[in-house]
Coordinates of N, CA, C and O in Angstrom, one line a residue:
M251 N 0.8 -1.2 0.0 CA 0.0 0.0 0.0 C 0.9 1.2 0.0 O 1.9 1.3 0.7
F252 N 0.5 2.2 -0.8 CA 1.3 3.5 -0.9 C 0.8 4.5 0.1 O -0.4 4.8 0.2
D253 N 1.8 5.0 0.9 CA 1.5 6.1 1.9 C 1.9 7.4 1.3 O 3.1 7.6 1.1
A254 N 1.0 8.3 1.1 CA 1.3 9.6 0.5 C 2.2 10.5 1.4 O 2.9 11.4 0.9
S255 N 2.2 10.2 2.7 CA 3.0 11.1 3.5 C 4.5 10.7 3.5 O 5.4 11.4 4.0
Q256 N 4.9 9.5 3.0 CA 6.2 9.0 2.9 C 6.9 9.4 1.5 O 6.2 9.3 0.5
P257 N 8.1 9.7 1.5 CA 8.8 10.0 0.2 C 8.9 8.7 -0.6 O 9.0 7.6 0.0
R258 N 8.9 8.8 -1.9 CA 9.1 7.7 -2.8 C 10.6 7.4 -2.9 O 11.4 8.2 -3.1
L259 N 11.0 6.1 -2.7 CA 12.4 5.7 -2.6 C 12.8 5.0 -3.8 O 13.7 4.1 -3.8
E260 N 12.2 5.2 -5.0 CA 12.6 4.5 -6.2 C 13.7 5.3 -6.9 O 13.8 6.5 -6.7
A261 N 14.5 4.6 -7.6 CA 15.6 5.2 -8.3 C 15.1 6.2 -9.4 O 14.1 5.9 -10.1
G262 N 15.8 7.3 -9.6 CA 15.5 8.2 -10.6 C 16.1 7.9 -12.0 O 16.8 6.8 -12.1
H263 N 16.0 8.7 -12.9 CA 16.6 8.5 -14.2 C 18.1 8.7 -14.1 O 18.6 9.4 -13.3
E264 N 18.8 8.0 -14.9 CA 20.3 8.0 -14.8 C 20.9 9.4 -15.0 O 21.9 9.7 -14.4
A265 N 20.3 10.2 -15.9 CA 20.8 11.5 -16.1 C 20.3 12.6 -15.1 O 20.7 13.7 -15.2
E266 N 19.5 12.1 -14.1 CA 19.1 13.1 -13.1 C 20.2 13.6 -12.3 O 21.0 12.9 -11.8
G267 N 20.3 14.9 -12.2 CA 21.4 15.5 -11.5 C 22.5 16.0 -12.4 O 23.4 16.7 -12.0
K268 N 22.6 15.5 -13.6 CA 23.6 15.9 -14.5 C 23.7 17.4 -14.8 O 24.8 18.0 -14.8
P269 N 22.6 18.1 -15.1 CA 22.6 19.5 -15.3 C 23.2 20.3 -14.1 O 24.0 21.2 -14.3
A270 N 22.8 19.9 -12.9 CA 23.4 20.5 -11.7 C 24.8 20.3 -11.6 O 25.6 21.2 -11.2
A271 N 25.3 19.1 -11.9 CA 26.7 18.8 -11.9 C 27.5 19.6 -12.9 O 28.6 20.1 -12.6
L272 N 26.9 19.8 -14.1 CA 27.5 20.6 -15.1 C 27.6 22.0 -14.7 O 28.7 22.7 -14.8
V273 N 26.6 22.6 -14.1 CA 26.6 23.9 -13.6 C 27.6 24.1 -12.5 O 28.4 25.1 -12.5
A274 N 27.7 23.2 -11.6 CA 28.7 23.3 -10.5 C 30.1 23.2 -11.0 O 30.9 24.0 -10.6
W275 N 30.4 22.3 -11.9 CA 31.7 22.3 -12.5 C 32.1 23.6 -13.2 O 33.2 24.1 -13.1
A276 N 31.1 24.1 -14.0 CA 31.3 25.4 -14.7 C 31.6 26.5 -13.7 O 32.5 27.4 -13.9
L277 N 30.9 26.6 -12.6 CA 31.1 27.6 -11.6 C 32.5 27.4 -10.9 O 33.1 28.4 -10.6
Y278 N 32.9 26.2 -10.7 CA 34.2 25.9 -10.1 C 35.3 26.4 -11.1 O 36.3 26.9 -10.6
I279 N 35.1 26.2 -12.4 CA 36.1 26.7 -13.3 C 36.3 28.2 -13.3 O 37.4 28.7 -13.5
L280 N 35.2 28.9 -13.0 CA 35.3 30.3 -12.9 C 35.8 30.8 -11.5 O 35.6 32.0 -11.2
S281 N 36.5 30.0 -10.8 CA 36.9 30.4 -9.4 C 37.9 31.5 -9.5 O 37.8 32.5 -8.7
I282 N 38.9 31.4 -10.4 CA 39.9 32.5 -10.4 C 39.4 33.8 -10.9 O 39.6 34.8 -10.2
P283 N 38.6 33.9 -12.0 CA 38.1 35.2 -12.4 C 37.1 35.8 -11.4 O 36.9 37.0 -11.4
S284 N 36.4 35.0 -10.6 CA 35.4 35.5 -9.7 C 35.9 35.7 -8.3 O 35.1 35.9 -7.4
A285 N 37.2 35.5 -8.1 CA 37.8 35.6 -6.7 C 37.1 34.6 -5.8 O 36.8 34.9 -4.6
N286 N 36.8 33.4 -6.3 CA 36.3 32.3 -5.5 C 34.8 32.5 -5.1 O 34.3 31.6 -4.3
V287 N 34.1 33.5 -5.5 CA 32.7 33.7 -5.1 C 31.8 32.7 -5.8 O 31.0 32.1 -5.2
L288 N 32.1 32.4 -7.1 CA 31.2 31.4 -7.8 C 31.5 30.0 -7.3 O 30.6 29.2 -7.5
V289 N 32.6 29.8 -6.7 CA 32.8 28.4 -6.1 C 31.8 28.2 -5.0 O 31.3 27.1 -4.9
L290 N 31.5 29.2 -4.2 CA 30.5 29.0 -3.1 C 29.2 28.7 -3.7 O 28.4 27.9 -3.2
V291 N 28.8 29.4 -4.8 CA 27.6 29.2 -5.5 C 27.5 27.7 -6.0 O 26.6 27.0 -5.9
G292 N 28.7 27.3 -6.6 CA 28.8 25.9 -7.1 C 28.6 24.9 -6.0 O 28.0 23.8 -6.2
L293 N 29.2 25.2 -4.8 CA 29.0 24.3 -3.7 C 27.6 24.2 -3.2 O 27.1 23.1 -3.0
V294 N 26.8 25.3 -3.2 CA 25.4 25.3 -2.9 C 24.6 24.5 -3.9 O 23.8 23.7 -3.5
V295 N 25.0 24.7 -5.2 CA 24.3 23.9 -6.2 C 24.6 22.4 -6.0 O 23.6 21.5 -6.1
S296 N 25.8 22.0 -5.7 CA 26.1 20.6 -5.4 C 25.4 20.1 -4.3 O 24.8 18.9 -4.3
Y297 N 25.3 20.8 -3.2 CA 24.6 20.3 -2.0 C 23.1 20.2 -2.3 O 22.4 19.2 -1.9
A298 N 22.6 21.1 -3.0 CA 21.1 21.1 -3.3 C 20.8 20.0 -4.3 O 19.7 19.4 -4.1
A299 N 21.7 19.6 -5.2 CA 21.3 18.6 -6.2 C 21.7 17.2 -5.7 O 21.3 16.2 -6.3
R300 N 22.5 17.1 -4.6 CA 23.0 15.8 -4.2 C 21.9 14.8 -3.9 O 22.0 13.6 -4.2
G301 N 20.8 15.3 -3.3 CA 19.7 14.4 -2.9 C 19.0 13.7 -4.0 O 18.6 12.6 -3.9
S302 N 18.9 14.4 -5.2 CA 18.1 13.8 -6.3 C 19.0 13.2 -7.4 O 18.5 12.6 -8.3
A303 N 20.3 13.4 -7.3 CA 21.2 12.9 -8.3 C 21.4 11.4 -8.2 O 21.4 10.9 -7.1
T304 N 21.6 10.7 -9.3 CA 21.9 9.3 -9.3 C 23.1 9.0 -10.2 O 23.4 9.8 -11.1
G305 N 23.6 7.8 -10.1 CA 24.7 7.3 -11.0 C 25.9 8.2 -11.1 O 26.4 8.7 -10.1
V306 N 26.3 8.4 -12.3 CA 27.6 9.2 -12.5 C 27.4 10.6 -12.1 O 28.4 11.2 -11.5
A307 N 26.3 11.2 -12.3 CA 26.1 12.6 -11.8 C 26.2 12.7 -10.3 O 26.8 13.6 -9.8
R308 N 25.7 11.7 -9.6 CA 25.9 11.7 -8.1 C 27.4 11.6 -7.7 O 27.8 12.2 -6.8
Q309 N 28.1 10.8 -8.4 CA 29.6 10.6 -8.2 C 30.3 12.0 -8.4 O 31.2 12.3 -7.7
H310 N 29.9 12.7 -9.5 CA 30.5 14.0 -9.8 C 30.1 15.0 -8.7 O 31.0 15.8 -8.3
I311 N 28.9 15.0 -8.2 CA 28.5 15.9 -7.2 C 29.3 15.6 -5.9 O 29.7 16.5 -5.2
E312 N 29.4 14.4 -5.6 CA 30.2 14.0 -4.4 C 31.7 14.4 -4.5 O 32.3 14.9 -3.6
A313 N 32.2 14.3 -5.7 CA 33.6 14.7 -6.0 C 33.7 16.2 -5.9 O 34.7 16.7 -5.4
Q314 N 32.7 16.9 -6.4 CA 32.8 18.4 -6.3 C 32.8 18.8 -4.8 O 33.5 19.7 -4.4
I315 N 32.0 18.2 -4.0 CA 31.9 18.6 -2.6 C 33.2 18.3 -1.9 O 33.8 19.1 -1.2
A316 N 33.8 17.1 -2.2 CA 35.0 16.7 -1.6 C 36.2 17.6 -2.1 O 37.0 18.0 -1.3
L317 N 36.2 17.9 -3.3 CA 37.2 18.8 -3.9 C 37.1 20.2 -3.2 O 38.2 20.8 -2.8
F318 N 35.9 20.7 -3.0 CA 35.8 22.0 -2.4 C 36.4 22.0 -1.0 O 37.2 22.9 -0.6
W319 N 36.0 21.0 -0.2 CA 36.4 21.0 1.2 C 37.9 20.8 1.4 O 38.6 21.3 2.2
S320 N 38.5 20.0 0.5 CA 39.9 19.8 0.6 C 40.7 21.0 0.2 O 41.6 21.4 0.9
V321 N 40.2 21.7 -0.8 CA 40.9 23.0 -1.2 C 40.6 24.1 -0.2 O 41.5 24.9 0.1
F322 N 39.4 24.1 0.4 CA 39.1 25.0 1.4 C 40.1 25.0 2.6 O 40.6 26.0 3.0
W323 N 40.4 23.8 3.1 CA 41.3 23.6 4.2 C 42.7 24.0 3.9 O 43.4 24.5 4.7
W324 N 43.1 23.6 2.7 CA 44.5 24.0 2.2 C 44.6 25.5 2.1 O 45.6 26.1 2.4
T325 N 43.5 26.1 1.6 CA 43.5 27.6 1.5 C 43.6 28.3 2.8 O 44.4 29.2 3.0
I326 N 42.9 27.8 3.8 CA 42.9 28.3 5.1 C 44.4 28.2 5.7 O 44.9 29.2 6.2
A327 N 45.0 27.0 5.5 CA 46.3 26.8 6.0 C 47.3 27.8 5.3 O 48.2 28.4 6.0
L328 N 47.2 27.9 4.0 CA 48.1 28.9 3.3 C 47.8 30.3 3.7 O 48.8 31.1 3.8
W329 N 46.6 30.7 3.9 CA 46.3 32.1 4.4 C 46.9 32.3 5.8 O 47.4 33.4 6.1
V330 N 46.9 31.3 6.6 CA 47.5 31.5 8.0 C 49.0 31.7 7.8 O 49.6 32.6 8.4
L331 N 49.6 30.9 6.9 CA 51.0 31.0 6.7 C 51.4 32.3 6.0 O 52.4 32.9 6.3
I332 N 50.5 32.8 5.1 CA 50.7 34.1 4.5 C 50.6 35.2 5.6 O 51.5 36.1 5.6
A333 N 49.7 35.1 6.5 CA 49.6 36.1 7.5 C 50.8 36.1 8.4 O 51.3 37.2 8.8
I334 N 51.2 35.0 8.8 CA 52.4 34.9 9.7 C 53.6 35.4 9.0 O 54.4 36.2 9.5
S335 N 53.8 35.1 7.7 CA 55.0 35.6 7.0 C 54.9 37.0 6.7 O 55.9 37.7 6.5
S336 N 53.7 37.6 6.6 CA 53.5 39.0 6.4 C 54.0 39.8 7.6 O 54.6 40.8 7.5
V337 N 53.6 39.3 8.8 CA 54.1 39.9 10.0 C 55.6 39.8 10.1 O 56.3 40.7 10.5
A338 N 56.1 38.6 9.7 CA 57.6 38.4 9.8 C 58.3 39.2 8.7 O 59.5 39.6 8.9
S339 N 57.6 39.6 7.6 CA 58.3 40.4 6.6 C 58.6 41.8 7.0 O 59.4 42.5 6.4
I340 N 58.0 42.2 8.1 CA 58.3 43.6 8.7 C 59.8 43.6 9.1 O 60.5 44.6 9.0
V341 N 60.3 42.5 9.5 CA 61.7 42.3 9.9 C 62.5 42.0 8.7 O 63.7 41.8 8.8
L342 N 61.9 41.8 7.5 CA 62.6 41.4 6.2 C 63.0 40.0 6.1 O 63.5 39.5 5.1
I343 N 62.8 39.2 7.2 CA 63.1 37.8 7.1 C 62.0 37.0 6.4 O 62.3 36.0 5.7
G344 N 60.8 37.4 6.6 CA 59.7 36.7 6.1 C 59.3 36.9 4.6 O 58.4 36.3 4.1
I345 N 60.0 37.8 3.9 CA 59.6 38.2 2.6 C 59.7 36.9 1.7 O 58.8 36.7 0.9
P346 N 60.8 36.2 1.7 CA 60.8 35.0 0.8 C 59.7 34.0 1.2 O 59.1 33.4 0.3
F347 N 59.4 33.8 2.5 CA 58.3 32.9 2.8 C 57.0 33.5 2.4 O 56.1 32.7 1.9
L348 N 56.8 34.8 2.5 CA 55.5 35.4 2.0 C 55.4 35.1 0.5 O 54.3 34.7 0.1
L349 N 56.4 35.3 -0.3 CA 56.3 35.1 -1.7 C 56.1 33.6 -2.0 O 55.3 33.2 -2.9
L350 N 56.7 32.7 -1.2 CA 56.5 31.3 -1.4 C 55.1 30.9 -1.1 O 54.5 30.1 -1.9
F351 N 54.5 31.4 0.0 CA 53.2 31.0 0.3 C 52.2 31.6 -0.6 O 51.1 31.0 -0.9
L352 N 52.4 32.8 -1.2 CA 51.5 33.4 -2.2 C 51.6 32.6 -3.5 O 50.5 32.3 -4.1
L353 N 52.8 32.1 -3.8 CA 52.9 31.3 -5.0 C 52.2 29.9 -4.8 O 51.5 29.5 -5.7
L354 N 52.3 29.3 -3.6 CA 51.6 28.1 -3.4 C 50.1 28.3 -3.4 O 49.3 27.4 -3.9
W355 N 49.6 29.4 -2.9 CA 48.2 29.7 -2.9 C 47.7 29.8 -4.4 O 46.6 29.3 -4.7
F356 N 48.5 30.5 -5.2 CA 48.1 30.7 -6.6 C 48.1 29.3 -7.3 O 47.2 29.0 -8.1
L357 N 49.1 28.5 -7.0 CA 49.2 27.2 -7.6 C 48.0 26.3 -7.2 O 47.5 25.5 -8.0
L358 N 47.6 26.4 -5.9 CA 46.4 25.7 -5.4 C 45.2 26.1 -6.2 O 44.3 25.3 -6.6
S359 N 45.0 27.4 -6.5 CA 43.9 27.9 -7.2 C 43.9 27.4 -8.7 O 42.9 27.0 -9.2
V360 N 45.1 27.4 -9.3 CA 45.2 26.9 -10.6 C 44.9 25.4 -10.6 O 44.2 24.9 -11.5
W361 N 45.4 24.6 -9.7 CA 45.1 23.2 -9.6 C 43.6 22.9 -9.4 O 43.1 22.1 -10.1
F362 N 42.9 23.7 -8.6 CA 41.5 23.6 -8.4 C 40.8 23.8 -9.7 O 39.9 23.1 -10.1
T363 N 41.2 24.8 -10.5 CA 40.6 25.1 -11.8 C 40.8 24.0 -12.8 O 39.9 23.6 -13.5
V364 N 42.0 23.5 -12.8 CA 42.3 22.4 -13.8 C 41.6 21.2 -13.4 O 41.0 20.5 -14.3
K365 N 41.5 20.9 -12.1 CA 40.7 19.7 -11.6 C 39.3 19.8 -12.0 O 38.6 18.9 -12.4
S366 N 38.7 21.1 -12.0 CA 37.4 21.3 -12.3 C 37.1 21.1 -13.8 O 36.1 20.6 -14.2
V367 N 38.1 21.6 -14.6 CA 38.0 21.4 -16.1 C 38.0 19.9 -16.4 O 37.2 19.4 -17.2
L368 N 38.9 19.1 -15.8 CA 38.9 17.7 -16.0 C 37.6 17.0 -15.5 O 37.1 16.1 -16.2
G369 N 37.1 17.5 -14.4 CA 35.8 16.9 -13.9 C 34.7 17.2 -14.9 O 33.8 16.3 -15.2
L370 N 34.7 18.4 -15.5 CA 33.6 18.7 -16.5 C 33.8 17.8 -17.7 O 32.8 17.3 -18.2
L371 N 35.0 17.7 -18.2 CA 35.2 16.8 -19.4 C 34.8 15.4 -19.1 O 34.2 14.7 -19.9
N372 N 35.1 14.9 -17.9 CA 34.7 13.5 -17.5 C 33.2 13.4 -17.4 O 32.6 12.4 -17.8
L373 N 32.5 14.4 -16.9 CA 31.1 14.4 -16.9 C 30.4 14.4 -18.3 O 29.5 13.7 -18.5
L374 N 31.0 15.2 -19.2 CA 30.5 15.2 -20.5 C 30.7 13.9 -21.2 O 30.0 13.5 -22.1
A375 N 31.8 13.2 -20.8 CA 32.0 11.9 -21.4 C 31.3 10.7 -20.6 O 31.5 9.6 -20.9
D376 N 30.6 11.1 -19.6 CA 29.8 10.2 -18.7 C 30.7 9.2 -18.0 O 30.4 8.0 -17.9
R377 N 31.9 9.7 -17.5 CA 32.8 8.9 -16.7 C 32.7 9.3 -15.3 O 32.5 10.5 -15.0
P378 N 32.9 8.4 -14.3 CA 32.9 8.8 -12.9 C 34.0 9.8 -12.7 O 35.1 9.8 -13.3
A379 N 33.8 10.7 -11.7 CA 34.8 11.7 -11.3 C 36.0 11.1 -10.6 O 35.9 10.1 -10.0

């Protein structure tokens, strides 16, 4: 017997969630030009679409969420190191470290963007992330 107050637990169509995954990857790709603002929008899209996505699209959405959080924590760590080396640069000792940590932060942003492009290409080819 079907109870209307309970959610239906049947599997959705295989492509369900794919448009949201495409949008989230595209927003992740625009992270550098948007100063990471669109990444937050992409994260919201990923979390919102996660419940209804199935199959490969679900794997991509999970990969997007995991990618965001790993890069988020690395970014926090680098910004802490940048702040410490900025204070140390007052004494001129921290300038090389400041430049090194800024370079690492830039490389992390580039890696995030490249990983997002590869994720989008994999999604378009219907391969798991």
